[in-house]
N, CA, C and O atoms as CSV, one atom per row, in Angstrom:
chain,resi,resn,atom,element,x,y,z
A,1,UNK,N,N,46.334,-15.016,-0.201
A,1,UNK,CA,C,47.374,-15.800,0.232
A,1,UNK,C,C,48.287,-15.965,-0.911
A,1,UNK,O,O,47.771,-16.040,-2.026
A,2,UNK,N,N,49.633,-16.035,-0.793
A,2,UNK,CA,C,50.786,-15.955,-1.682
A,2,UNK,C,C,51.150,-17.420,-2.102
A,2,UNK,O,O,51.502,-18.232,-1.246
A,3,UNK,N,N,51.067,-17.732,-3.351
A,3,UNK,CA,C,51.495,-19.044,-3.833
A,3,UNK,C,C,51.857,-19.046,-5.300
A,3,UNK,O,O,51.367,-18.246,-6.097
A,4,UNK,N,N,52.778,-20.021,-5.637
A,4,UNK,CA,C,53.000,-19.980,-7.018
A,4,UNK,C,C,52.284,-20.687,-7.988
A,4,UNK,O,O,52.570,-20.800,-9.180
A,5,UNK,N,N,51.116,-21.261,-7.249
A,5,UNK,CA,C,50.082,-22.086,-8.005
A,5,UNK,C,C,48.691,-21.480,-7.787
A,5,UNK,O,O,48.339,-20.991,-6.714
A,6,UNK,N,N,48.025,-21.541,-8.745
A,6,UNK,CA,C,46.762,-21.012,-8.743
A,6,UNK,C,C,45.666,-22.194,-8.555
A,6,UNK,O,O,45.657,-23.174,-9.299
A,7,UNK,N,N,44.845,-22.035,-7.612
A,7,UNK,CA,C,44.011,-23.190,-7.261
A,7,UNK,C,C,42.405,-22.751,-7.791
A,7,UNK,O,O,42.096,-21.597,-8.087
A,8,UNK,N,N,41.575,-23.797,-7.835
A,8,UNK,CA,C,40.201,-23.562,-8.105
A,8,UNK,C,C,39.561,-22.418,-7.101
A,8,UNK,O,O,38.831,-21.504,-7.485
A,9,UNK,N,N,39.940,-22.627,-5.871
A,9,UNK,CA,C,39.365,-21.503,-5.043
A,9,UNK,C,C,39.930,-20.260,-5.339
A,9,UNK,O,O,39.183,-19.281,-5.326
A,10,UNK,N,N,41.115,-20.123,-5.603
A,10,UNK,CA,C,41.799,-18.695,-5.961
A,10,UNK,C,C,40.895,-18.071,-7.304
A,10,UNK,O,O,40.628,-16.878,-7.449
A,11,UNK,N,N,40.550,-19.036,-8.118
A,11,UNK,CA,C,39.818,-18.527,-9.343
A,11,UNK,C,C,38.305,-17.995,-8.878
A,11,UNK,O,O,37.797,-16.940,-9.256
A,12,UNK,N,N,37.744,-18.898,-8.034
A,12,UNK,CA,C,36.528,-18.476,-7.495
A,12,UNK,C,C,36.620,-17.204,-6.668
A,12,UNK,O,O,35.655,-16.442,-6.732
A,13,UNK,N,N,37.578,-16.897,-5.953
A,13,UNK,CA,C,37.617,-15.835,-5.227
A,13,UNK,C,C,38.005,-14.564,-6.150
A,13,UNK,O,O,37.618,-13.429,-5.871
A,14,UNK,N,N,38.851,-14.877,-7.338
A,14,UNK,CA,C,38.896,-13.658,-8.212
A,14,UNK,C,C,37.589,-13.363,-8.853
A,14,UNK,O,O,37.273,-12.174,-8.918
A,15,UNK,N,N,36.844,-14.181,-9.296
A,15,UNK,CA,C,35.535,-13.927,-9.989
A,15,UNK,C,C,34.593,-13.378,-8.912
A,15,UNK,O,O,33.801,-12.524,-9.308
A,16,UNK,N,N,34.546,-13.700,-7.702
A,16,UNK,CA,C,33.723,-13.035,-6.699
A,16,UNK,C,C,34.220,-11.729,-6.445
A,16,UNK,O,O,33.372,-10.845,-6.324
A,17,UNK,N,N,35.396,-11.429,-6.341
A,17,UNK,CA,C,35.979,-9.824,-6.181
A,17,UNK,C,C,35.452,-9.032,-7.330
A,17,UNK,O,O,34.810,-7.992,-7.188
A,18,UNK,N,N,35.777,-9.614,-8.558
A,18,UNK,CA,C,35.277,-8.757,-9.596
A,18,UNK,C,C,33.773,-8.558,-9.782
A,18,UNK,O,O,33.317,-7.539,-10.301
A,19,UNK,N,N,32.958,-9.653,-9.303
A,19,UNK,CA,C,31.452,-9.265,-9.259
A,19,UNK,C,C,31.237,-8.177,-8.180
A,19,UNK,O,O,30.407,-7.282,-8.348
A,20,UNK,N,N,32.006,-8.273,-7.062
A,20,UNK,CA,C,31.699,-7.227,-6.071
A,20,UNK,C,C,32.124,-5.802,-6.502
A,20,UNK,O,O,31.456,-4.821,-6.176
A,21,UNK,N,N,33.198,-5.719,-7.208
A,21,UNK,CA,C,33.805,-4.503,-7.668
A,21,UNK,C,C,32.857,-3.792,-8.725
A,21,UNK,O,O,32.562,-2.597,-8.679
A,22,UNK,N,N,32.388,-4.762,-9.754
A,22,UNK,CA,C,31.456,-4.220,-10.580
A,22,UNK,C,C,30.062,-3.861,-10.048
A,22,UNK,O,O,29.398,-2.980,-10.593
A,23,UNK,N,N,29.593,-4.587,-8.916
A,23,UNK,CA,C,28.369,-4.081,-8.401
A,23,UNK,C,C,28.533,-2.829,-7.682
A,23,UNK,O,O,27.596,-2.031,-7.648
A,24,UNK,N,N,29.714,-2.567,-7.065
A,24,UNK,CA,C,29.882,-1.372,-6.290
A,24,UNK,C,C,30.069,-0.173,-7.281
A,24,UNK,O,O,29.649,0.952,-7.011
A,25,UNK,N,N,30.725,-0.477,-8.447
A,25,UNK,CA,C,30.809,0.469,-9.333
A,25,UNK,C,C,29.541,1.017,-10.178
A,25,UNK,O,O,29.478,2.099,-10.763
A,26,UNK,N,N,28.573,0.040,-10.105
A,26,UNK,CA,C,27.331,0.192,-10.911
A,26,UNK,C,C,26.093,0.598,-9.981
A,26,UNK,O,O,24.944,0.741,-10.400
A,27,UNK,N,N,26.478,0.752,-8.732
A,27,UNK,CA,C,25.383,1.218,-7.838
A,27,UNK,C,C,25.327,2.692,-7.811
A,27,UNK,O,O,26.325,3.377,-7.581
A,28,UNK,N,N,24.105,3.198,-8.057
A,28,UNK,CA,C,23.763,4.639,-7.871
A,28,UNK,C,C,23.715,4.891,-6.497
A,28,UNK,O,O,22.863,4.351,-5.792
A,29,UNK,N,N,24.690,5.791,-5.976
A,29,UNK,CA,C,24.702,6.247,-4.494
A,29,UNK,C,C,23.313,6.793,-3.965
A,29,UNK,O,O,22.939,6.589,-2.811
A,30,UNK,N,N,22.649,7.436,-4.810
A,30,UNK,CA,C,21.332,8.194,-4.384
A,30,UNK,C,C,20.263,7.047,-4.240
A,30,UNK,O,O,19.542,7.074,-3.243
A,31,UNK,N,N,20.113,6.060,-5.151
A,31,UNK,CA,C,18.936,5.289,-4.958
A,31,UNK,C,C,19.433,3.893,-4.505
A,31,UNK,O,O,18.564,3.081,-4.187
A,32,UNK,N,N,20.726,3.526,-4.442
A,32,UNK,CA,C,21.141,2.158,-3.984
A,32,UNK,C,C,20.860,1.206,-4.956
A,32,UNK,O,O,21.271,0.073,-4.703
A,33,UNK,N,N,20.253,1.373,-6.028
A,33,UNK,CA,C,20.061,0.345,-7.234
A,33,UNK,C,C,21.207,0.293,-8.114
A,33,UNK,O,O,22.026,1.202,-8.250
A,34,UNK,N,N,21.215,-0.873,-8.730
A,34,UNK,CA,C,22.174,-1.118,-9.742
A,34,UNK,C,C,22.047,-0.240,-10.970
A,34,UNK,O,O,20.903,-0.227,-11.426
A,35,UNK,N,N,22.832,0.413,-11.544
A,35,UNK,CA,C,22.694,1.237,-12.578
A,35,UNK,C,C,23.666,1.039,-13.661
A,35,UNK,O,O,24.733,1.652,-13.603
A,36,UNK,N,N,23.427,0.285,-14.601
A,36,UNK,CA,C,24.720,0.209,-15.702
A,36,UNK,C,C,25.023,1.464,-16.376
A,36,UNK,O,O,26.077,1.564,-17.003
A,37,UNK,N,N,24.249,2.369,-16.312
A,37,UNK,CA,C,24.859,3.642,-16.915
A,37,UNK,C,C,26.015,4.229,-16.212
A,37,UNK,O,O,26.904,4.846,-16.798
A,38,UNK,N,N,25.979,4.021,-14.938
A,38,UNK,CA,C,27.191,4.330,-14.126
A,38,UNK,C,C,28.610,4.025,-14.741
A,38,UNK,O,O,29.576,4.779,-14.853
A,39,UNK,N,N,28.485,2.890,-15.057
A,39,UNK,CA,C,29.756,2.125,-15.717
A,39,UNK,C,C,29.866,2.679,-17.145
A,39,UNK,O,O,30.992,3.059,-17.465
A,40,UNK,N,N,28.907,2.787,-18.040
A,40,UNK,CA,C,28.868,3.144,-19.371
A,40,UNK,C,C,29.376,4.658,-19.589
A,40,UNK,O,O,30.228,5.040,-20.391
A,41,UNK,N,N,28.624,5.429,-18.654
A,41,UNK,CA,C,28.845,6.853,-18.971
A,41,UNK,C,C,29.418,7.626,-17.780
A,41,UNK,O,O,29.673,8.819,-17.945
A,42,UNK,N,N,29.641,7.048,-16.594
A,42,UNK,CA,C,30.189,7.620,-15.343
A,42,UNK,C,C,28.992,8.390,-14.576
A,42,UNK,O,O,29.204,8.948,-13.499
A,43,UNK,N,N,27.962,8.388,-15.076
A,43,UNK,CA,C,26.750,9.147,-14.658
A,43,UNK,C,C,25.490,8.233,-14.403
A,43,UNK,O,O,25.209,7.401,-15.267
A,44,UNK,N,N,24.768,8.331,-13.344
A,44,UNK,CA,C,23.563,7.579,-13.164
A,44,UNK,C,C,22.530,8.052,-14.109
A,44,UNK,O,O,22.547,9.216,-14.510
A,45,UNK,N,N,21.633,7.205,-14.482
A,45,UNK,CA,C,20.553,7.456,-15.373
A,45,UNK,C,C,19.679,8.469,-14.834
A,45,UNK,O,O,19.126,9.285,-15.571
A,46,UNK,N,N,19.536,8.456,-13.643
A,46,UNK,CA,C,18.784,9.798,-13.066
A,46,UNK,C,C,19.297,11.123,-13.192
A,46,UNK,O,O,18.660,12.137,-13.477
A,47,UNK,N,N,20.615,11.001,-12.931
A,47,UNK,CA,C,21.190,12.273,-13.094
A,47,UNK,C,C,21.522,12.805,-14.489
A,47,UNK,O,O,21.623,13.989,-14.810
A,48,UNK,N,N,21.683,11.658,-15.311
A,48,UNK,CA,C,21.889,12.164,-16.892
A,48,UNK,C,C,20.450,12.743,-17.378
A,48,UNK,O,O,20.445,13.672,-18.185
A,49,UNK,N,N,19.357,12.258,-16.946
A,49,UNK,CA,C,17.922,12.724,-17.337
A,49,UNK,C,C,17.700,14.031,-16.810
A,49,UNK,O,O,17.149,14.888,-17.502
A,50,UNK,N,N,18.098,14.268,-15.596
A,50,UNK,CA,C,17.980,15.554,-14.861
A,50,UNK,C,C,18.864,16.682,-15.738
A,50,UNK,O,O,18.459,17.806,-16.032
A,51,UNK,N,N,20.009,16.179,-16.041
A,51,UNK,CA,C,20.969,17.084,-16.699
A,51,UNK,C,C,20.401,17.444,-18.188
A,51,UNK,O,O,20.540,18.573,-18.659
A,52,UNK,N,N,19.875,16.588,-18.750
A,52,UNK,CA,C,19.239,16.595,-20.030
A,52,UNK,C,C,17.989,17.654,-19.793
A,52,UNK,O,O,17.818,18.585,-20.580
A,53,UNK,N,N,17.313,17.487,-18.894
A,53,UNK,CA,C,16.084,18.323,-18.784
A,53,UNK,C,C,16.541,19.882,-18.420
A,53,UNK,O,O,15.905,20.809,-18.921
A,54,UNK,N,N,17.624,20.130,-17.567
A,54,UNK,CA,C,18.196,21.370,-17.282
A,54,UNK,C,C,18.727,21.930,-18.612
A,54,UNK,O,O,18.562,23.123,-18.865
A,55,UNK,N,N,19.358,21.112,-19.469
A,55,UNK,CA,C,19.894,21.619,-20.713
A,55,UNK,C,C,18.874,22.148,-21.579
A,55,UNK,O,O,19.091,23.188,-22.202
A,56,UNK,N,N,17.683,21.475,-21.687
A,56,UNK,CA,C,16.421,21.876,-22.339
A,56,UNK,C,C,15.899,23.134,-21.932
A,56,UNK,O,O,15.602,24.056,-22.691
A,57,UNK,N,N,15.799,23.122,-20.645
A,57,UNK,CA,C,15.116,24.270,-19.858
A,57,UNK,C,C,16.000,25.541,-20.206
A,57,UNK,O,O,15.450,26.592,-20.534
A,58,UNK,N,N,17.413,25.425,-20.126
A,58,UNK,CA,C,18.255,26.466,-20.526
A,58,UNK,C,C,18.052,26.912,-21.735
A,58,UNK,O,O,17.848,28.106,-21.958
A,59,UNK,N,N,18.085,25.967,-22.687
A,59,UNK,CA,C,17.917,26.428,-24.199
A,59,UNK,C,C,16.651,27.292,-24.242
A,59,UNK,O,O,16.663,28.403,-24.772
A,60,UNK,N,N,15.588,26.775,-23.690
A,60,UNK,CA,C,14.266,27.480,-23.811
A,60,UNK,C,C,14.309,28.793,-23.209
A,60,UNK,O,O,13.708,29.718,-23.754
A,61,UNK,N,N,14.967,28.973,-22.126
A,61,UNK,CA,C,15.181,30.243,-21.415
A,61,UNK,C,C,16.054,31.227,-22.306
A,61,UNK,O,O,15.819,32.435,-22.328
A,62,UNK,N,N,17.052,30.650,-23.024
A,62,UNK,CA,C,17.892,31.488,-23.803
A,62,UNK,C,C,17.167,31.803,-25.081
A,62,UNK,O,O,17.514,32.808,-25.702
A,63,UNK,N,N,16.287,31.119,-25.493
A,63,UNK,CA,C,15.494,31.152,-26.803
A,63,UNK,C,C,14.714,32.442,-26.681
A,63,UNK,O,O,14.620,33.122,-27.702
A,64,UNK,N,N,14.113,32.891,-25.514
A,64,UNK,CA,C,13.518,34.042,-25.318
A,64,UNK,C,C,14.425,35.178,-25.120
A,64,UNK,O,O,13.860,36.271,-25.078
A,65,UNK,N,N,15.633,35.174,-24.994
A,65,UNK,CA,C,16.587,36.220,-24.702
A,65,UNK,C,C,17.751,36.367,-25.695
A,65,UNK,O,O,18.826,36.844,-25.333
A,66,UNK,N,N,17.527,35.956,-26.941
A,66,UNK,CA,C,18.601,36.034,-27.893
A,66,UNK,C,C,19.280,37.495,-28.166
A,66,UNK,O,O,18.632,38.535,-28.287
A,67,UNK,N,N,20.519,37.401,-28.233
A,67,UNK,CA,C,21.086,38.767,-28.237
A,67,UNK,C,C,21.307,39.732,-27.095
A,67,UNK,O,O,21.623,40.913,-27.237
A,68,UNK,N,N,21.087,39.047,-25.835
A,68,UNK,CA,C,21.172,39.685,-24.717
A,68,UNK,C,C,22.266,39.157,-23.833
A,68,UNK,O,O,22.608,37.991,-24.026
A,69,UNK,N,N,22.887,39.877,-22.852
A,69,UNK,CA,C,23.942,39.561,-21.969
A,69,UNK,C,C,23.252,39.284,-20.615
A,69,UNK,O,O,22.363,40.040,-20.223
A,70,UNK,N,N,23.613,38.303,-19.955
A,70,UNK,CA,C,22.893,37.945,-18.627
A,70,UNK,C,C,23.813,37.460,-17.559
A,70,UNK,O,O,24.738,36.733,-17.922
A,71,UNK,N,N,23.711,37.720,-16.451
A,71,UNK,CA,C,24.625,37.240,-15.329
A,71,UNK,C,C,24.324,35.942,-15.028
A,71,UNK,O,O,23.153,35.602,-15.198
A,72,UNK,N,N,25.242,35.000,-14.551
A,72,UNK,CA,C,24.991,33.687,-14.132
A,72,UNK,C,C,24.097,33.568,-13.065
A,72,UNK,O,O,23.346,32.596,-12.987
A,73,UNK,N,N,24.110,34.739,-11.981
A,73,UNK,CA,C,23.252,34.649,-10.920
A,73,UNK,C,C,21.821,34.846,-11.323
A,73,UNK,O,O,20.954,34.275,-10.662
A,74,UNK,N,N,21.473,35.633,-12.391
A,74,UNK,CA,C,20.136,35.821,-13.039
A,74,UNK,C,C,19.696,34.431,-13.601
A,74,UNK,O,O,18.536,34.033,-13.485
A,75,UNK,N,N,20.668,33.725,-14.207
A,75,UNK,CA,C,20.080,32.526,-15.028
A,75,UNK,C,C,19.855,31.621,-13.963
A,75,UNK,O,O,18.856,30.906,-14.053
A,76,UNK,N,N,20.735,31.491,-12.776
A,76,UNK,CA,C,20.331,30.447,-11.794
A,76,UNK,C,C,19.025,30.758,-11.012
A,76,UNK,O,O,18.246,29.904,-10.588
A,77,UNK,N,N,18.908,32.023,-10.890
A,77,UNK,CA,C,17.501,32.346,-10.401
A,77,UNK,C,C,16.322,31.852,-11.210
A,77,UNK,O,O,15.451,31.100,-10.773
A,78,UNK,N,N,16.386,32.370,-12.480
A,78,UNK,CA,C,15.422,32.066,-13.412
A,78,UNK,C,C,15.382,30.455,-13.621
A,78,UNK,O,O,14.266,29.941,-13.688
A,79,UNK,N,N,16.340,29.765,-13.711
A,79,UNK,CA,C,16.244,28.539,-13.920
A,79,UNK,C,C,15.602,27.722,-12.754
A,79,UNK,O,O,14.886,26.731,-12.901
A,80,UNK,N,N,15.949,28.259,-11.649
A,80,UNK,CA,C,15.222,27.745,-10.337
A,80,UNK,C,C,13.691,27.834,-10.339
A,80,UNK,O,O,12.959,26.923,-9.952
A,81,UNK,N,N,13.256,29.083,-10.838
A,81,UNK,CA,C,11.782,29.309,-11.012
A,81,UNK,C,C,11.119,28.399,-11.806
A,81,UNK,O,O,10.037,27.918,-11.468
A,82,UNK,N,N,11.824,28.058,-13.097
A,82,UNK,CA,C,11.275,27.431,-14.059
A,82,UNK,C,C,11.107,25.910,-13.867
A,82,UNK,O,O,10.129,25.285,-14.277
A,83,UNK,N,N,12.289,25.301,-13.117
A,83,UNK,CA,C,12.455,23.924,-12.964
A,83,UNK,C,C,12.173,23.543,-11.453
A,83,UNK,O,O,12.144,22.365,-11.096
A,84,UNK,N,N,11.981,24.535,-10.638
A,84,UNK,CA,C,11.796,24.305,-9.165
A,84,UNK,C,C,12.901,23.505,-8.410
A,84,UNK,O,O,12.768,22.761,-7.437
A,85,UNK,N,N,14.042,23.849,-9.111
A,85,UNK,CA,C,15.385,23.086,-8.735
A,85,UNK,C,C,16.273,24.122,-7.872
A,85,UNK,O,O,16.961,24.926,-8.502
A,86,UNK,N,N,16.289,24.138,-6.811
A,86,UNK,CA,C,16.996,25.188,-5.895
A,86,UNK,C,C,18.370,24.587,-5.460
A,86,UNK,O,O,19.225,25.341,-4.996
A,87,UNK,N,N,18.567,23.468,-5.575
A,87,UNK,CA,C,19.900,22.854,-5.106
A,87,UNK,C,C,20.916,22.594,-6.431
A,87,UNK,O,O,21.738,21.681,-6.516
A,88,UNK,N,N,20.705,23.403,-7.215
A,88,UNK,CA,C,21.681,23.267,-8.375
A,88,UNK,C,C,23.017,24.077,-7.913
A,88,UNK,O,O,22.978,25.245,-7.527
A,89,UNK,N,N,24.037,23.409,-7.992
A,89,UNK,CA,C,25.428,24.045,-7.595
A,89,UNK,C,C,25.958,25.073,-8.668
A,89,UNK,O,O,25.527,25.152,-9.819
A,90,UNK,N,N,26.826,25.745,-8.192
A,90,UNK,CA,C,27.444,26.592,-9.133
A,90,UNK,C,C,28.390,26.007,-10.207
A,90,UNK,O,O,28.576,26.491,-11.323
A,91,UNK,N,N,28.980,24.850,-9.679
A,91,UNK,CA,C,29.873,24.064,-10.733
A,91,UNK,C,C,28.856,23.366,-11.799
A,91,UNK,O,O,29.115,23.251,-12.996
A,92,UNK,N,N,27.806,22.973,-11.251
A,92,UNK,CA,C,26.781,22.118,-12.135
A,92,UNK,C,C,26.356,23.065,-13.216
A,92,UNK,O,O,26.282,22.636,-14.368
A,93,UNK,N,N,26.084,24.252,-12.962
A,93,UNK,CA,C,25.516,25.351,-13.763
A,93,UNK,C,C,26.589,25.717,-14.680
A,93,UNK,O,O,26.329,25.861,-15.875
A,94,UNK,N,N,27.806,25.885,-14.219
A,94,UNK,CA,C,29.024,26.130,-14.998
A,94,UNK,C,C,29.340,25.181,-16.053
A,94,UNK,O,O,29.690,25.512,-17.186
A,95,UNK,N,N,29.202,23.970,-15.631
A,95,UNK,CA,C,29.424,22.910,-16.562
A,95,UNK,C,C,28.469,22.754,-17.690
A,95,UNK,O,O,28.833,22.312,-18.779
A,96,UNK,N,N,27.087,23.162,-17.399
A,96,UNK,CA,C,26.062,23.213,-18.258
A,96,UNK,C,C,26.375,24.330,-19.341
A,96,UNK,O,O,26.273,24.135,-20.552
A,97,UNK,N,N,26.797,25.609,-18.713
A,97,UNK,CA,C,27.009,26.645,-19.603
A,97,UNK,C,C,28.128,26.402,-20.411
A,97,UNK,O,O,28.053,26.798,-21.574
A,98,UNK,N,N,29.286,25.760,-19.994
A,98,UNK,CA,C,30.339,25.515,-20.875
A,98,UNK,C,C,29.919,24.449,-22.041
A,98,UNK,O,O,30.512,24.480,-23.119
A,99,UNK,N,N,29.067,23.679,-21.837
A,99,UNK,CA,C,28.532,22.721,-22.867
A,99,UNK,C,C,27.714,23.661,-23.895
A,99,UNK,O,O,27.900,23.517,-25.104
A,100,UNK,N,N,26.954,24.467,-23.485
A,100,UNK,CA,C,26.194,25.344,-24.341
A,100,UNK,C,C,27.210,26.274,-25.136
A,100,UNK,O,O,26.984,26.590,-26.305
A,101,UNK,N,N,28.252,26.664,-24.500
A,101,UNK,CA,C,29.178,27.530,-25.010
A,101,UNK,C,C,29.847,26.750,-26.270
A,101,UNK,O,O,29.844,27.278,-27.383
A,102,UNK,N,N,30.371,25.583,-26.065
A,102,UNK,CA,C,30.910,24.743,-26.677
A,102,UNK,C,C,30.031,24.375,-28.154
A,102,UNK,O,O,30.506,24.272,-29.286
A,103,UNK,N,N,28.768,24.238,-27.772
A,103,UNK,CA,C,27.726,23.980,-28.832
A,103,UNK,C,C,27.265,25.319,-29.560
A,103,UNK,O,O,26.467,25.190,-30.489
A,104,UNK,N,N,27.680,26.526,-29.233
A,104,UNK,CA,C,27.507,27.623,-30.053
A,104,UNK,C,C,26.145,28.435,-29.513
A,104,UNK,O,O,25.757,29.471,-30.053
A,105,UNK,N,N,25.594,27.922,-28.568
A,105,UNK,CA,C,24.278,28.656,-28.086
A,105,UNK,C,C,24.459,29.850,-27.454
A,105,UNK,O,O,23.657,30.766,-27.637
A,106,UNK,N,N,25.613,29.995,-26.575
A,106,UNK,CA,C,26.002,31.176,-25.796
A,106,UNK,C,C,27.430,31.386,-25.905
A,106,UNK,O,O,28.171,30.538,-26.403
A,107,UNK,N,N,27.850,32.538,-25.433
A,107,UNK,CA,C,29.379,32.981,-25.280
A,107,UNK,C,C,29.457,33.112,-23.681
A,107,UNK,O,O,29.067,34.097,-23.054
A,108,UNK,N,N,29.959,32.091,-23.192
A,108,UNK,CA,C,30.204,32.187,-21.603
A,108,UNK,C,C,31.405,32.695,-21.290
A,108,UNK,O,O,32.411,32.447,-21.955
A,109,UNK,N,N,31.396,33.481,-20.205
A,109,UNK,CA,C,32.651,34.188,-19.599
A,109,UNK,C,C,32.721,33.944,-18.309
A,109,UNK,O,O,32.141,34.714,-17.543
A,110,UNK,N,N,33.457,32.807,-17.792
A,110,UNK,CA,C,33.533,32.407,-16.451
A,110,UNK,C,C,34.044,33.371,-15.473
A,110,UNK,O,O,33.616,33.549,-14.332
A,111,UNK,N,N,35.195,34.085,-16.170
A,111,UNK,CA,C,35.685,34.895,-15.241
A,111,UNK,C,C,34.789,36.241,-14.917
A,111,UNK,O,O,34.901,36.713,-13.785
A,112,UNK,N,N,33.954,36.845,-15.804
A,112,UNK,CA,C,33.092,37.716,-15.119
A,112,UNK,C,C,31.838,37.171,-14.779
A,112,UNK,O,O,31.040,37.918,-14.212
A,113,UNK,N,N,31.519,36.013,-15.018
A,113,UNK,CA,C,30.163,35.218,-14.590
A,113,UNK,C,C,29.046,35.732,-15.208
A,113,UNK,O,O,27.984,35.920,-14.614
A,114,UNK,N,N,29.286,36.030,-16.679
A,114,UNK,CA,C,28.302,36.590,-17.550
A,114,UNK,C,C,28.228,35.783,-18.761
A,114,UNK,O,O,29.213,35.091,-19.018
A,115,UNK,N,N,27.290,35.757,-19.498
A,115,UNK,CA,C,27.095,35.148,-20.698
A,115,UNK,C,C,26.401,36.067,-21.881
A,115,UNK,O,O,25.683,37.028,-21.605
A,116,UNK,N,N,26.658,35.714,-23.045
A,116,UNK,CA,C,25.963,36.503,-24.169
A,116,UNK,C,C,25.228,35.319,-24.855
A,116,UNK,O,O,25.792,34.279,-25.195
A,117,UNK,N,N,23.877,35.594,-25.026
A,117,UNK,CA,C,23.015,34.669,-25.761
A,117,UNK,C,C,23.208,34.828,-27.147
A,117,UNK,O,O,22.949,35.940,-27.608
A,118,UNK,N,N,23.622,33.922,-27.929
A,118,UNK,CA,C,23.919,34.229,-29.410
A,118,UNK,C,C,22.531,34.623,-30.016
A,118,UNK,O,O,21.497,34.147,-29.547
A,119,UNK,N,N,22.524,35.411,-30.959
A,119,UNK,CA,C,21.140,35.942,-31.520
A,119,UNK,C,C,20.671,34.775,-32.539
A,119,UNK,O,O,19.462,34.592,-32.679
A,120,UNK,N,N,21.457,34.106,-33.143
A,120,UNK,CA,C,20.940,32.991,-34.012
A,120,UNK,C,C,20.590,31.887,-33.304
A,120,UNK,O,O,19.637,31.208,-33.686
A,121,UNK,N,N,21.335,31.538,-32.132
A,121,UNK,CA,C,20.849,30.419,-31.533
A,121,UNK,C,C,21.043,29.116,-32.268
A,121,UNK,O,O,20.276,28.203,-31.963
A,122,UNK,N,N,21.893,28.915,-33.129
A,122,UNK,CA,C,21.931,27.803,-34.317
A,122,UNK,C,C,22.471,26.602,-33.442
A,122,UNK,O,O,22.162,25.450,-33.745
A,123,UNK,N,N,23.152,26.834,-32.522
A,123,UNK,CA,C,23.685,25.558,-31.821
A,123,UNK,C,C,24.904,24.870,-32.502
A,123,UNK,O,O,25.280,23.780,-32.071
A,124,UNK,N,N,25.512,25.443,-33.510
A,124,UNK,CA,C,26.648,24.652,-34.195
A,124,UNK,C,C,27.888,24.836,-33.306
A,124,UNK,O,O,28.203,25.845,-32.674
A,125,UNK,N,N,28.544,23.629,-33.386
A,125,UNK,CA,C,29.724,23.759,-32.593
A,125,UNK,C,C,30.713,24.681,-33.002
A,125,UNK,O,O,30.778,24.868,-34.217
A,126,UNK,N,N,31.463,25.272,-32.311
A,126,UNK,CA,C,32.262,26.434,-32.404
A,126,UNK,C,C,33.231,26.210,-33.682
A,126,UNK,O,O,33.328,27.108,-34.518
A,127,UNK,N,N,33.959,24.977,-33.820
A,127,UNK,CA,C,34.757,24.644,-34.923
A,127,UNK,C,C,34.046,24.616,-36.152
A,127,UNK,O,O,34.560,24.897,-37.235
A,128,UNK,N,N,32.692,24.227,-35.961
A,128,UNK,CA,C,31.912,23.979,-37.350
A,128,UNK,C,C,31.189,25.220,-37.549
A,128,UNK,O,O,30.493,25.246,-38.564
A,129,UNK,N,N,31.192,26.228,-36.838
A,129,UNK,CA,C,30.115,27.328,-36.922
A,129,UNK,C,C,30.217,28.140,-38.119
A,129,UNK,O,O,31.233,28.781,-38.388
A,130,UNK,N,N,29.131,28.119,-38.871
A,130,UNK,CA,C,28.974,29.018,-40.097
A,130,UNK,C,C,28.006,30.092,-39.763
A,130,UNK,O,O,27.335,30.166,-38.734
A,131,UNK,N,N,28.017,30.855,-40.694
A,131,UNK,CA,C,26.994,32.056,-40.533
A,131,UNK,C,C,25.627,31.585,-40.262
A,131,UNK,O,O,25.003,30.914,-41.084
A,132,UNK,N,N,25.115,31.960,-39.011
A,132,UNK,CA,C,23.690,31.376,-38.818
A,132,UNK,C,C,22.517,32.266,-39.145
A,132,UNK,O,O,21.368,31.847,-39.007
């Protein structure tokens, strides 16, 4: 309703709308449960934990292959074997690889869909990288 005066019922409606909007923003679409991580990080707790697990699995996979060049398709296949995750999308994998590249673990070339596993594997961010 349009009015120049704000009534008590207007204030109650505003609070109700804020509560509904917050609840909608904090609801994990996969589980239907309220997850405050959705508001704080933009990702559900389950998704964040899954991503951390994949990140760890990739680091372990790369630790065994230091100094080698690998294709992204090989990485995806090997990661699926280790984690039993066959539904990982190309974009999700690329995002993980870009993060590992920024952290200094690999040198990722999106254009050729290959990466080089750094021999040192020191994980120092690119700007701060010293001799490993």
